[in-house]
Amino acid sequence: MTDATLSREKPRNQWLDVWDQFRSHGGAFWGAIFFLLVILSVLLGPLIYPHDPTLVPTGRDFIRLKDMRPIYTALWDSGAKVSWAHPLGTDQIGRDTLARMLSGGQVSIAVGLAAMALSLFLGTLVGVTAGYFKRLDGILMRLTDLFLALPLLPLILVAVLLFREVLSATFGPEGGIFVLIVVLIGFTSWMQTARIVRGDVLALKEREFILAARSIGTPNRRMILRHILPNVLSPIMVSATLGIAQAIITESALSFLGFGFPPDFPTWGRLLFDAIDRMVLYPERVLWPGLAISFTVLSVNYIGDGLRDALDPRIRGR
Amino acid sequence: MLDDTARRKLVEVKNLKMHFPIYSGVLRSRTGEVKAVDDISFDVFEGETLGLVGESGCGKSTCGRAVLRLYDITEGTVTIDGIEIGTMDQQTLRGYRPMMQMVFQDPQASLNPRMTVARIISEPLEEHTDLSDVDKLARVHELMDAVGLNRDFANRYPHEFSGGQRQRIGIARALALNPKFIVCDEPIAALDVSIQAQVVNLLEELQDKLGLTYLFISHDLSMVRHIADRVAVMYLGKVVELAPRDALYATPKHPYTEALLSAVPDPDPSVENRKERVILTGDVPSPSNPPQGCNFCTRCPKVMEICKTVDPTTVELAPGHFTACHLYTQTTTMTADNTVAQEAQKSDQQGE
């Protein structure tokens, strides 16, 4: 539904309709704005914000800078160790929390988007192929079942242990683990999408407009691109938004378990992991990364919801 | 009677069989088949409308789809405009798709809900022509004019239209490539009566203007009487009677046709009250396990012994009037009063 089918009388791009509907969906609109703000701040923030997220101060600075509380603590605790230079405080070895949050967000969101894209691509490919080509249905769906039956977290942990060295050598320590995590999450989370898409394709295939397209002589490739995919967009959109959330959370879980990125490399999950020991004394250290993960995931879910509605011409304009 | 020899056969269907396999059991082994279309033959002459009638489930739609090779047919030949397409592979067949198109039963389901009207109508153009976008749009507008749709609707989606308008979109799509032959698969069944008339008149008008040939599938006998030149009656996967329209409606030969025609309601209450209906008892047998002999023998009011064992062959009773019934297999010439003939024949066969 992309290209220009514009009437000379009424030159109106269909994406305009989509945008209009998307805007009218309150949650989606604000979700999108929030998500954009998060992305902008994690991209531009580290450039503006003066502190280095991995720098550990040495000597007397270490004592002075470590375990600083967020600036708002001063509101109720006048004796708290706060500083305007470190608005969200510092951790137990004096690294600035806000700086770590910002650069950690970069990685977490990048992992989320990349892993979602990969799992969506795989899931849609397998789902559409299995649903559309009867011959491949059995084997592909058994493969899906096989993947569903795998215990994912242990599998990922083993895979990280096995491949970390090799990939680190090729892509560098951070790049290697990024590729590894994205690929692992992508390859272990496409099954739900595949199943849902297959079910929808199976139902769609029996509709008369598919038969009509066949009577026109539309070849399979264009049949899928033109008729099947636009009509299974809704479940794909839902899977996509849930997928981003799932990927961010899985990455957090991996980092939390200490199997993700290197210890000094911040991600939202790693921040949670580091802060867990002294959570009672310094609740802000789990609160802020936790909130960042939750709100990002929530905004993405709203975006997906709105996008799904906006892309369906039957709902559009209501 | 139509003068058959002068007219060219556009579509020739010979011994068409469309059997769908049934798989069952743990090993999904093939345990039988649904004989949706079982050995039927008919011709459609250029410029005419062949009505195909029968009760639901008798294989009408399957027949229409099989003729256009939307299914891979089990057996038989389909020749359209001198080209044998029955055994052609889909890739080669694609090149011949423009000459044969289809109008579908459910105008809601036959249009992709995510495409605008302009894209739906231009899909055949995209597949089979190299027209530029501007030319394509011009053709779409031309087609919309032809089927009586406002050009301003080009950017709307199917759900914004009424049933009749949707069917017009479907017809415009079928016309896009200037086909010679259109299979209309119950195009009016999902519409209400006032709209049915509009759509049927549109189809007739287009036929006159563009010289189209229709295979008009319907269960509505009065509508078929209105639009068809010749009528084929199907029962359980077989054509039981094929005749010019007037002959079929005036002197139905096959007992099934008689029963079908007697079920058509008459708007005149005095006629309606005096009408003697042939009430068939029982259900249509399963097409996966049709009865031995004549398919109609389980419900036929004039059933004979031979019907239960021997499958009747199709005989031509009058020029262009074919039927497959044992009542007529012995004597091919029929008197006008067919009931007398039937009685005579019945006693004839009982005497044997």
XYZ file of C-alpha atoms in Angstrom:
670
model
C 0.000 0.000 0.000
C 2.914 2.258 -0.573
C 3.108 3.474 -4.096
C 1.443 6.287 -5.827
C -2.086 5.404 -6.779
C -3.035 8.988 -6.971
C -6.090 10.112 -8.757
C -5.696 13.291 -10.689
C -8.807 14.598 -9.023
C -7.645 13.707 -5.581
C -3.898 13.526 -5.265
C -3.669 12.176 -1.768
C -0.871 10.033 -0.492
C -2.089 7.056 1.490
C 0.669 7.505 4.031
C -0.964 10.814 4.894
C -4.077 8.917 5.923
C -1.923 6.581 7.967
C -0.220 9.519 9.641
C -3.559 11.230 10.349
C -4.918 8.139 12.004
C -1.714 7.535 13.904
C -1.806 11.090 15.254
C -5.368 10.706 16.396
C -4.387 7.702 18.524
C -3.398 9.466 21.748
C -1.316 6.733 23.312
C 0.583 6.037 20.134
C 1.289 9.681 19.486
C 2.668 10.360 22.953
C 4.434 7.022 22.941
C 6.149 7.971 19.704
C 7.180 11.348 21.089
C 8.543 9.732 24.221
C 10.427 7.095 22.246
C 11.914 9.765 19.982
C 12.989 11.762 23.028
C 14.629 8.687 24.534
C 16.447 7.950 21.294
C 17.558 11.559 20.886
C 18.794 11.773 24.431
C 20.730 8.508 24.316
C 22.254 9.512 20.982
C 23.031 13.140 21.708
C 23.227 13.017 25.507
C 26.692 11.437 25.775
C 27.989 14.097 23.376
C 26.729 16.938 25.556
C 26.970 15.473 29.018
C 30.521 16.003 30.304
C 31.107 12.791 32.278
C 32.639 9.612 30.904
C 30.449 6.586 31.773
C 33.403 4.248 32.246
C 35.873 6.577 33.963
C 36.741 5.463 37.504
C 38.204 8.361 39.474
C 41.494 7.691 41.238
C 43.121 8.796 44.490
C 41.237 11.256 46.650
C 38.674 11.837 43.899
C 37.559 8.239 44.294
C 36.573 8.738 47.908
C 35.045 12.117 47.127
C 33.028 10.977 44.131
C 31.859 7.492 45.075
C 28.362 6.681 46.338
C 26.965 10.094 45.575
C 23.181 10.365 45.951
C 20.879 11.932 43.355
C 20.420 15.662 43.715
C 16.785 15.391 44.815
C 17.831 13.479 47.957
C 18.805 16.846 49.415
C 15.117 17.685 49.575
C 14.542 15.430 52.538
C 18.079 14.607 53.725
C 20.184 17.700 54.184
C 23.254 15.656 55.097
C 23.209 13.603 51.904
C 26.258 13.565 49.668
C 24.981 15.307 46.556
C 26.445 17.422 43.807
C 24.957 19.382 40.905
C 27.719 17.969 38.776
C 26.225 14.493 39.163
C 22.432 14.962 39.105
C 21.662 11.261 39.404
C 24.562 10.502 41.676
C 27.421 8.087 41.166
C 27.910 4.375 41.779
C 30.109 2.602 44.253
C 33.233 3.279 42.232
C 32.441 6.867 41.383
C 31.073 6.573 37.835
C 28.329 9.029 36.931
C 24.915 7.327 36.881
C 23.323 9.620 34.310
C 26.226 9.162 31.915
C 25.966 5.411 32.335
C 22.197 5.523 31.782
C 22.596 7.510 28.579
C 25.259 5.356 26.992
C 23.601 2.227 28.380
C 20.379 3.262 26.645
C 22.191 3.424 23.338
C 23.175 -0.202 23.619
C 19.906 -1.438 25.060
C 17.784 0.253 22.403
C 20.151 -0.741 19.616
C 20.008 -4.348 20.808
C 16.214 -4.126 21.065
C 15.706 -2.750 17.571
C 18.261 -4.982 15.879
C 17.152 -8.167 17.601
C 13.507 -7.320 16.920
C 14.239 -6.718 13.253
C 16.048 -10.030 12.980
C 13.418 -12.035 14.828
C 10.630 -10.335 12.905
C 12.308 -11.069 9.610
C 12.826 -14.710 10.516
C 9.362 -15.110 11.998
C 7.603 -13.529 9.040
C 9.685 -15.464 6.548
C 9.030 -18.793 8.230
C 5.374 -17.995 8.930
C 4.520 -16.822 5.431
C 6.462 -19.629 3.772
C 4.880 -22.268 5.968
C 1.390 -20.862 5.538
C 1.590 -20.221 1.835
C 3.484 -23.246 0.569
C 1.738 -26.322 1.812
C 4.708 -28.529 1.057
C 6.995 -26.638 3.435
C 4.401 -26.268 6.161
C 5.152 -29.491 8.042
C 8.898 -29.191 8.150
C 8.945 -25.484 9.005
C 6.418 -25.756 11.776
C 8.217 -28.740 13.302
C 11.354 -26.607 13.231
C 9.417 -23.897 15.032
C 8.249 -26.388 17.627
C 11.822 -27.541 18.034
C 12.973 -24.005 18.760
C 10.069 -23.456 21.128
C 11.075 -26.550 23.042
C 14.627 -25.328 23.578
C 15.335 -23.864 27.029
C 16.349 -20.451 25.806
C 18.227 -18.850 28.642
C 20.604 -21.786 29.258
C 21.076 -22.037 25.492
C 21.992 -18.372 25.240
C 24.343 -18.651 28.206
C 26.145 -21.601 26.644
C 26.290 -19.845 23.280
C 27.758 -16.734 24.875
C 30.446 -18.848 26.546
C 31.223 -20.661 23.304
C 31.259 -17.815 20.845
C 32.281 -14.779 22.875
C 35.986 -15.266 22.202
C 35.638 -15.848 18.468
C 33.356 -12.882 17.861
C 35.324 -10.595 20.120
C 38.374 -11.325 18.001
C 36.501 -10.336 14.825
C 34.353 -7.402 15.895
C 36.164 -6.167 19.009
C 34.989 -6.909 22.571
C 31.876 -4.724 22.520
C 31.024 -5.200 18.837
C 31.440 -8.952 19.142
C 29.137 -9.286 22.096
C 26.631 -6.939 20.424
C 26.480 -9.123 17.322
C 26.315 -12.233 19.478
C 23.492 -10.962 21.648
C 21.470 -9.599 18.734
C 21.823 -12.831 16.784
C 21.060 -14.994 19.807
C 17.985 -13.025 20.802
C 16.843 -12.821 17.193
C 17.260 -16.534 16.600
C 15.502 -17.535 19.771
C 12.440 -15.289 19.627
C 10.989 -15.599 16.124
C 8.758 -18.588 16.861
C 5.702 -16.789 18.218
C 5.662 -14.468 15.226
C 6.031 -17.393 12.864
C 3.119 -19.257 14.400
C 0.782 -16.292 14.426
C 1.701 -15.271 10.903
C 1.299 -18.817 9.613
C -2.171 -19.056 11.105
C -3.217 -15.793 9.539
C -1.750 -16.704 6.172
C -3.578 -20.020 6.197
C -6.887 -18.250 6.765
C -6.069 -15.534 4.266
C -5.099 -17.984 1.556
C -8.656 -19.261 1.353
C -10.125 -15.802 0.835
C -11.573 -15.070 -2.555
C -9.323 -12.133 -3.310
C -6.359 -14.495 -3.351
C -8.244 -16.637 -5.834
C -9.024 -13.498 -7.807
C -5.342 -12.613 -7.895
C -4.576 -16.122 -9.043
C -7.112 -15.823 -11.828
C -5.306 -12.671 -12.906
C -2.079 -14.639 -12.992
C -0.235 -12.924 -10.162
C 2.878 -14.974 -9.429
C 3.541 -16.248 -5.921
C 6.168 -13.673 -5.052
C 3.935 -10.723 -5.793
C 0.938 -12.543 -4.339
C 2.771 -12.638 -1.020
C 4.082 -9.089 -1.206
C 0.893 -7.507 -2.486
C -1.881 -9.518 -0.911
C -0.615 -11.635 1.961
C 1.871 -9.400 3.762
C -0.245 -6.229 3.975
C -3.037 -8.305 5.439
C -0.924 -9.988 8.113
C 0.589 -6.664 9.080
C -1.453 -6.403 12.269
C -0.036 -9.472 14.010
C 3.419 -8.605 12.699
C 3.175 -5.106 14.143
C 2.095 -6.485 17.478
C 4.917 -9.022 17.464
C 7.355 -6.294 16.503
C 6.535 -4.034 19.396
C 6.418 -6.882 21.861
C 9.682 -8.068 20.300
C 11.535 -4.832 21.037
C 10.373 -5.016 24.618
C 11.300 -8.666 24.867
C 14.739 -8.066 23.381
C 15.534 -5.199 25.735
C 14.413 -7.318 28.647
C 16.363 -10.386 27.517
C 19.477 -8.297 27.062
C 18.920 -6.865 30.526
C 18.514 -10.354 31.897
C 21.743 -11.485 30.249
C 23.636 -8.477 31.523
C 21.972 -8.943 34.873
C 23.267 -12.502 34.992
C 26.655 -11.212 34.017
C 26.707 -12.920 30.634
C 26.143 -9.907 28.441
C 28.489 -7.093 27.704
C 31.826 -6.677 29.528
C 31.428 -5.531 33.148
C 32.512 -1.931 32.604
C 30.321 -1.503 29.548
C 27.022 0.041 30.618
C 23.628 -1.194 29.507
C 20.365 -0.757 31.341
C 20.386 -4.372 32.399
C 24.002 -4.163 33.573
C 23.167 -1.080 35.664
C 20.428 -3.057 37.383
C 22.792 -5.974 37.940
C 25.479 -3.770 39.460
C 23.047 -2.011 41.746
C 21.242 -5.031 43.081
C 23.626 -5.664 46.009
C 22.993 -2.339 47.657
C 19.484 -1.777 46.423
C 18.178 -0.953 49.897
C 20.773 1.707 50.575
C 20.731 3.214 47.109
C 17.285 2.535 45.594
C 17.818 5.151 42.838
C 20.404 2.914 41.194
C 17.789 0.307 40.333
C 14.919 2.739 40.034
C 16.217 4.790 37.114
C 17.382 1.997 34.808
C 14.225 0.074 35.703
C 12.023 3.014 34.839
C 13.942 3.613 31.625
C 13.382 0.013 30.510
C 9.714 0.006 31.517
C 8.770 3.307 29.908
C 10.671 2.618 26.703
C 8.972 -0.744 26.370
C 5.601 0.794 27.150
C 6.013 3.560 24.602
C 7.033 1.066 21.949
C 3.955 -1.013 22.716
C 1.729 2.030 22.298
C 3.432 2.899 19.029
C 2.799 -0.595 17.738
C -0.805 -0.418 18.794
C -1.356 2.874 16.992
C 0.541 1.781 13.916
C -1.533 -1.346 13.601
C -4.733 0.656 13.703
C -3.402 3.273 11.328
C -2.361 0.705 8.753
C -5.786 -0.908 8.620
C -8.013 1.036 6.235
C -11.127 -0.335 7.916
C -10.241 1.197 11.258
C -8.738 4.301 9.721
C -11.001 7.313 9.647
C -13.158 6.153 12.487
C -33.242 -23.042 -31.722
C -29.795 -21.611 -32.022
C -27.981 -22.142 -35.180
C -24.965 -23.897 -33.736
C -22.950 -24.543 -36.814
C -22.535 -20.900 -37.727
C -21.192 -19.913 -34.347
C -17.667 -20.447 -33.192
C -17.007 -22.448 -30.074
C -14.982 -20.229 -27.771
C -14.752 -22.653 -24.902
C -14.813 -26.409 -25.226
C -14.834 -28.490 -22.100
C -14.474 -32.222 -22.587
C -14.731 -34.882 -19.903
C -13.640 -32.458 -17.217
C -13.051 -34.124 -13.878
C -12.096 -32.366 -10.697
C -11.590 -34.750 -7.823
C -10.310 -33.557 -4.468
C -8.451 -36.259 -2.540
C -9.477 -37.091 1.019
C -6.681 -37.967 3.375
C -7.441 -39.668 6.629
C -6.049 -41.968 9.257
C -2.826 -41.713 11.179
C -0.651 -41.890 8.097
C -2.792 -39.409 6.183
C -3.204 -41.923 3.429
C -5.466 -41.196 0.533
C -8.746 -42.862 1.342
C -11.015 -41.462 -1.283
C -11.910 -38.424 -3.239
C -14.641 -35.853 -3.486
C -15.887 -35.959 -7.025
C -16.843 -32.305 -7.179
C -16.922 -32.287 -10.949
C -17.206 -35.680 -12.517
C -16.858 -36.021 -16.240
C -18.687 -33.064 -17.675
C -18.551 -31.710 -21.201
C -20.002 -28.555 -22.653
C -19.193 -25.860 -25.158
C -19.663 -22.151 -24.884
C -20.154 -20.319 -28.137
C -18.634 -16.954 -28.793
C -20.782 -14.089 -27.568
C -23.311 -16.202 -25.722
C -24.082 -16.706 -22.078
C -24.138 -20.238 -20.828
C -26.037 -20.515 -17.585
C -24.843 -23.167 -15.167
C -27.433 -23.976 -12.546
C -27.825 -26.484 -9.788
C -28.355 -26.675 -6.077
C -25.613 -25.718 -3.670
C -22.820 -28.211 -3.404
C -23.355 -29.686 -6.832
C -20.001 -28.477 -8.156
C -20.982 -25.382 -10.116
C -18.335 -23.126 -8.671
C -15.697 -25.822 -8.784
C -16.553 -26.334 -12.419
C -16.161 -22.614 -13.132
C -12.859 -22.466 -11.329
C -11.596 -25.637 -12.955
C -12.414 -24.241 -16.399
C -10.180 -21.254 -15.621
C -7.573 -23.627 -14.224
C -7.641 -22.122 -10.758
C -7.368 -25.747 -9.777
C -5.201 -28.382 -11.347
C -7.811 -30.506 -12.992
C -7.856 -34.253 -12.524
C -8.744 -35.190 -16.061
C -10.179 -33.814 -19.234
C -9.466 -30.993 -21.609
C -10.406 -27.350 -21.574
C -9.914 -25.462 -24.807
C -10.365 -21.726 -24.826
C -10.158 -19.931 -28.141
C -8.414 -22.896 -29.708
C -5.780 -23.150 -26.984
C -5.744 -26.235 -24.826
C -5.206 -25.071 -21.256
C -6.306 -28.182 -19.383
C -2.832 -29.603 -18.945
C -0.774 -26.464 -19.345
C 1.502 -25.586 -16.424
C 0.625 -22.438 -14.506
C 3.694 -20.590 -15.750
C 2.723 -20.966 -19.415
C -0.908 -20.449 -18.554
C -0.134 -17.062 -17.077
C 0.363 -15.661 -20.571
C -3.174 -16.683 -21.518
C -4.834 -15.341 -18.367
C -5.822 -12.026 -19.989
C -8.341 -13.727 -22.256
C -10.244 -15.364 -19.413
C -11.300 -13.698 -16.230
C -13.637 -14.316 -13.359
C -16.217 -12.388 -11.366
C -16.617 -13.749 -7.877
C -19.537 -14.526 -5.667
C -18.774 -12.545 -2.550
C -17.857 -9.006 -3.536
C -16.619 -8.335 -0.032
C -14.229 -11.251 0.084
C -12.992 -10.962 -3.479
C -11.442 -7.522 -2.988
C -8.289 -7.067 -0.967
C -9.327 -4.866 1.982
C -5.933 -3.177 2.080
C -5.908 -1.984 -1.511
C -7.643 1.036 -2.959
C -10.112 0.609 -5.773
C -7.594 2.026 -8.230
C -4.990 -0.530 -7.212
C -7.471 -3.393 -7.295
C -8.597 -2.557 -10.806
C -5.071 -1.902 -12.018
C -3.634 -5.149 -10.659
C -4.297 -7.066 -13.911
C -2.774 -4.166 -15.834
C 0.316 -4.296 -13.660
C 0.664 -8.005 -14.212
C 0.103 -8.145 -17.936
C 0.848 -4.762 -19.472
C 3.700 -2.257 -19.460
C 1.481 0.787 -19.250
C 2.886 3.865 -17.552
C 1.248 4.997 -14.320
C -0.625 7.731 -16.128
C -1.977 5.360 -18.775
C -2.883 2.839 -16.120
C -4.851 5.428 -14.217
C -6.572 6.523 -17.400
C -7.549 2.905 -18.089
C -8.781 2.497 -14.514
C -10.961 5.568 -14.910
C -12.241 4.300 -18.223
C -13.174 0.983 -16.597
C -14.833 2.718 -13.687
C -16.931 4.665 -16.164
C -17.800 1.474 -17.991
C -19.147 -0.204 -14.859
C -20.842 2.923 -13.558
C -18.565 3.891 -10.694
C -17.725 7.479 -9.910
C -14.099 8.266 -10.762
C -13.684 10.045 -7.462
C -13.975 6.710 -5.700
C -10.624 5.551 -7.075
C -8.811 6.228 -3.821
C -11.328 4.582 -1.561
C -11.139 1.187 0.039
C -13.555 -1.687 -0.620
C -15.167 -1.494 2.812
C -16.460 1.969 1.984
C -18.747 0.616 -0.745
C -22.083 -1.118 -0.870
C -22.358 -4.691 -2.112
C -23.480 -3.665 -5.578
C -20.678 -1.154 -5.948
C -18.155 -3.738 -4.793
C -19.412 -6.141 -7.391
C -18.930 -3.403 -9.985
C -15.332 -3.077 -8.830
C -14.949 -6.822 -9.288
C -16.417 -6.594 -12.775
C -14.138 -3.682 -13.667
C -11.151 -5.733 -12.565
C -12.294 -8.648 -14.689
C -12.682 -6.367 -17.706
C -9.318 -4.646 -17.339
C -7.487 -6.834 -19.832
C -10.270 -7.058 -22.429
C -10.979 -10.722 -21.827
C -13.025 -12.796 -24.253
C -14.444 -15.158 -21.703
C -15.652 -14.345 -18.204
C -16.769 -16.872 -15.644
C -19.354 -15.240 -13.412
C -19.420 -17.306 -10.257
C -22.779 -16.458 -8.693
C -22.075 -12.750 -9.104
C -25.485 -11.796 -7.804
C -26.001 -14.307 -5.022
C -24.718 -12.003 -2.295
C -26.682 -8.959 -3.432
C -30.214 -7.918 -2.676
C -32.797 -8.135 -5.399
C -32.852 -4.546 -6.634
C -29.076 -4.563 -6.919
C -29.129 -7.979 -8.599
C -31.054 -6.479 -11.473
C -28.581 -3.622 -11.802
C -25.595 -5.921 -11.869
C -27.184 -8.348 -14.310
C -28.168 -5.495 -16.611
C -24.633 -4.168 -16.386
C -23.277 -7.583 -17.352
C -25.639 -7.769 -20.307
C -24.804 -4.269 -21.406
C -21.087 -5.012 -21.276
C -21.655 -8.197 -23.221
C -23.360 -6.283 -26.011
C -20.724 -3.591 -26.043
C -17.608 -5.724 -25.753
C -18.771 -9.004 -27.260
C -18.056 -10.965 -24.093
C -18.799 -14.612 -23.536
C -20.072 -15.594 -20.121
C -20.262 -18.757 -18.158
C -22.898 -17.624 -15.715
C -23.045 -19.769 -12.614
C -26.132 -19.320 -10.486
C -28.715 -21.084 -8.440
C -31.313 -18.498 -9.312
C -33.298 -20.019 -12.151
C -35.287 -16.911 -12.957
C -32.146 -14.835 -13.221
C -30.540 -17.428 -15.458
C -33.642 -17.400 -17.616
C -33.186 -13.674 -17.952
C -29.523 -13.621 -18.875
C -28.563 -16.989 -20.376
C -28.801 -18.120 -23.983
C -28.298 -21.752 -23.101
C -28.536 -23.446 -19.754
C -26.683 -26.400 -18.284
C -28.177 -28.072 -15.235
C -25.761 -29.736 -12.854
C -26.470 -32.363 -10.253
C -23.793 -33.896 -8.051
C -20.873 -33.107 -10.301
C -22.530 -33.980 -13.576
C -24.380 -32.030 -16.221
C -27.775 -33.683 -16.392
C -29.303 -31.446 -19.008
C -27.991 -28.857 -21.421
C -30.388 -26.989 -23.654
C -31.194 -23.642 -25.188
C -32.907 -21.515 -22.580
C -36.409 -21.486 -24.029
C -36.399 -25.195 -24.688
C -35.186 -25.948 -21.201
C -37.743 -23.794 -19.478
C -40.602 -24.924 -21.768
C -39.879 -28.626 -21.995
C -37.473 -29.798 -19.331
C -36.466 -33.375 -20.070
C -34.543 -34.551 -17.065
C -36.623 -35.237 -13.923
C -34.168 -33.153 -11.893
C -34.639 -30.151 -14.155
C -38.394 -30.589 -13.833
C -38.106 -30.594 -10.086
C -35.856 -27.533 -10.084
C -38.149 -25.594 -12.383
C -41.232 -26.513 -10.425
C -39.600 -24.966 -7.365
C -39.299 -21.520 -8.940
C -41.913 -19.328 -7.305
C -44.352 -17.498 -9.557
C -45.330 -13.918 -8.770
C -48.933 -14.584 -9.829
C -50.716 -16.094 -6.804
C -53.305 -17.914 -8.889
C -50.605 -19.651 -10.883
C -48.571 -20.182 -7.750
C -51.470 -21.896 -5.972
C -52.345 -24.191 -8.812
C -48.762 -25.149 -9.496
C -47.851 -28.751 -8.946
C -44.469 -28.977 -7.329
C -42.180 -31.924 -7.745
C -40.971 -32.404 -4.209
C -37.712 -34.287 -4.014
C -37.165 -36.348 -0.922
C -33.905 -37.019 0.797
C -30.604 -35.228 0.604
C -28.001 -34.944 -2.079
C -25.709 -37.955 -1.725
C -22.131 -37.254 -0.743
C -19.942 -36.437 -3.738
C -17.237 -38.584 -2.167
C -19.507 -41.606 -2.436
C -21.962 -41.042 -5.258
C -24.594 -43.737 -5.865
C -23.999 -46.402 -8.440
C -25.639 -45.804 -11.773
C -27.313 -42.456 -12.253
C -26.321 -39.916 -9.597
C -29.943 -38.825 -9.282
C -31.382 -42.319 -8.783
C -31.698 -41.933 -4.996
C -34.132 -39.037 -5.303
C -35.625 -39.359 -8.750
C -39.429 -39.579 -8.815
C -39.205 -41.581 -12.049
C -36.479 -43.955 -11.014
C -36.190 -47.291 -12.816
C -34.172 -50.408 -12.170
C -31.585 -49.602 -14.798
C -30.888 -46.224 -13.154
C -29.443 -47.937 -10.110
C -26.847 -49.863 -12.038
C -25.947 -48.092 -15.259
C -24.694 -44.554 -15.584
C -26.803 -42.880 -18.283
C -25.060 -41.484 -21.323
C -25.776 -38.057 -22.665
C -28.097 -38.040 -25.663
C -29.172 -35.244 -27.936
C -32.953 -35.226 -27.929
C -33.413 -32.208 -30.126
C -30.764 -30.063 -31.821
C -28.750 -28.582 -28.985
C -30.849 -30.222 -26.286
C -28.811 -32.783 -24.394
C -29.774 -34.820 -21.397
C -28.342 -37.724 -19.479
C -31.280 -39.847 -18.413
C -32.341 -43.441 -19.002
C -35.831 -42.260 -19.830
C -34.473 -41.154 -23.161
C -31.622 -43.481 -23.914
C -33.654 -45.964 -25.919
C -35.505 -43.576 -28.180
C -33.609 -40.531 -29.208
C -36.527 -38.868 -30.922
C -39.030 -37.438 -28.563
C -42.561 -36.402 -29.035
C -43.582 -33.053 -27.696
C -45.622 -34.608 -24.945
C -42.801 -35.991 -22.910
C -44.854 -37.401 -20.085
C -46.506 -39.838 -22.430
C -43.135 -40.792 -23.759
C -41.773 -41.223 -20.295
C -44.630 -43.431 -19.263
C -44.265 -45.452 -22.409
C -40.610 -45.880 -21.875
C -41.011 -46.762 -18.268
C -43.331 -49.600 -19.055
C -41.015 -50.571 -21.860
C -38.136 -50.985 -19.501
C -40.136 -52.601 -16.787
C -41.227 -55.181 -19.328
C -37.671 -56.144 -20.095
